[in-house]
């Protein structure tokens, strides 16, 4: 395969990697400020306890600002009403103690939630009741039928109920994780579209320039290889938003070093349009929007996708970092002690 094809692919992939890092850092900062994960977890608890009808009470600009400012009761549990089982469970000391003041935990282990749930029922209705009676007292027929179905024909005590709640919680949280991933994908796309327009990162114009200019494509591919090899850009799933932003800035600085890239304003699409009428301007804007949308979609795929893609392309091109290879004499034989078998007597 021609190196020019690979240079173009590497250059585009590295640009999308920088954009993905920037979008991911922005998304994580937004999620941290507005406690998005905790809010999604609360929505999941409402779904699990068959109180989905109360979700609209917790939405709006007011609750979002309250979470941003870390006010007391910023999640609006009082809006759920005195009869809400979900509100009482989320106020249990086992759960409240997992987060700082003005915050709610973004993750609750299943055993902890199950214990808090059963303890809340016992505090409401007293000890010594069967699981069936405890659930019947809640007046929540959907929840009672679900948990009793999980319990089956086994024991009808608090321990069996706690185990059923744990199983149901884990099942619902798997679905909530899928919801959050899809929502995050959409948020990444929207953030990517904003940055693509603000910084004029037009995938169509960039692809055309790299394809037509061998020197620019080769220079960007070389910069990508050196940046990855030096470890200035790497993927850390445990990185804070500030660290992820630092990675994005480092990648963008390396891209800015390459002269001739059509990134930033003014855009070449809107040059020489004076006197050509509104139609020409709208056509140029339409193609620019297409380029920005492609960039946003690429950014929504995530930084790990593009980091692995760049590494694979560099290895295919032959410029990737190769591990040192020690020469082994042909006559030497390596015996693995763990696989050796002692001879039988």
XYZ file of C-alpha atoms in Angstrom, residues 5 23 76 79 96 131 135 159 217 300 312 316:
12
model
C -2.683 6.709 1.414
C -14.864 16.439 23.476
C -35.303 17.419 44.685
C -40.705 16.720 45.130
C -26.231 9.311 51.954
C -41.511 -10.198 52.601
C -44.246 -5.378 49.837
C -33.108 -12.021 53.689
C 0.255 14.682 4.755
C -18.304 10.775 18.992
C -2.557 0.262 13.819
C 1.101 -0.832 8.960
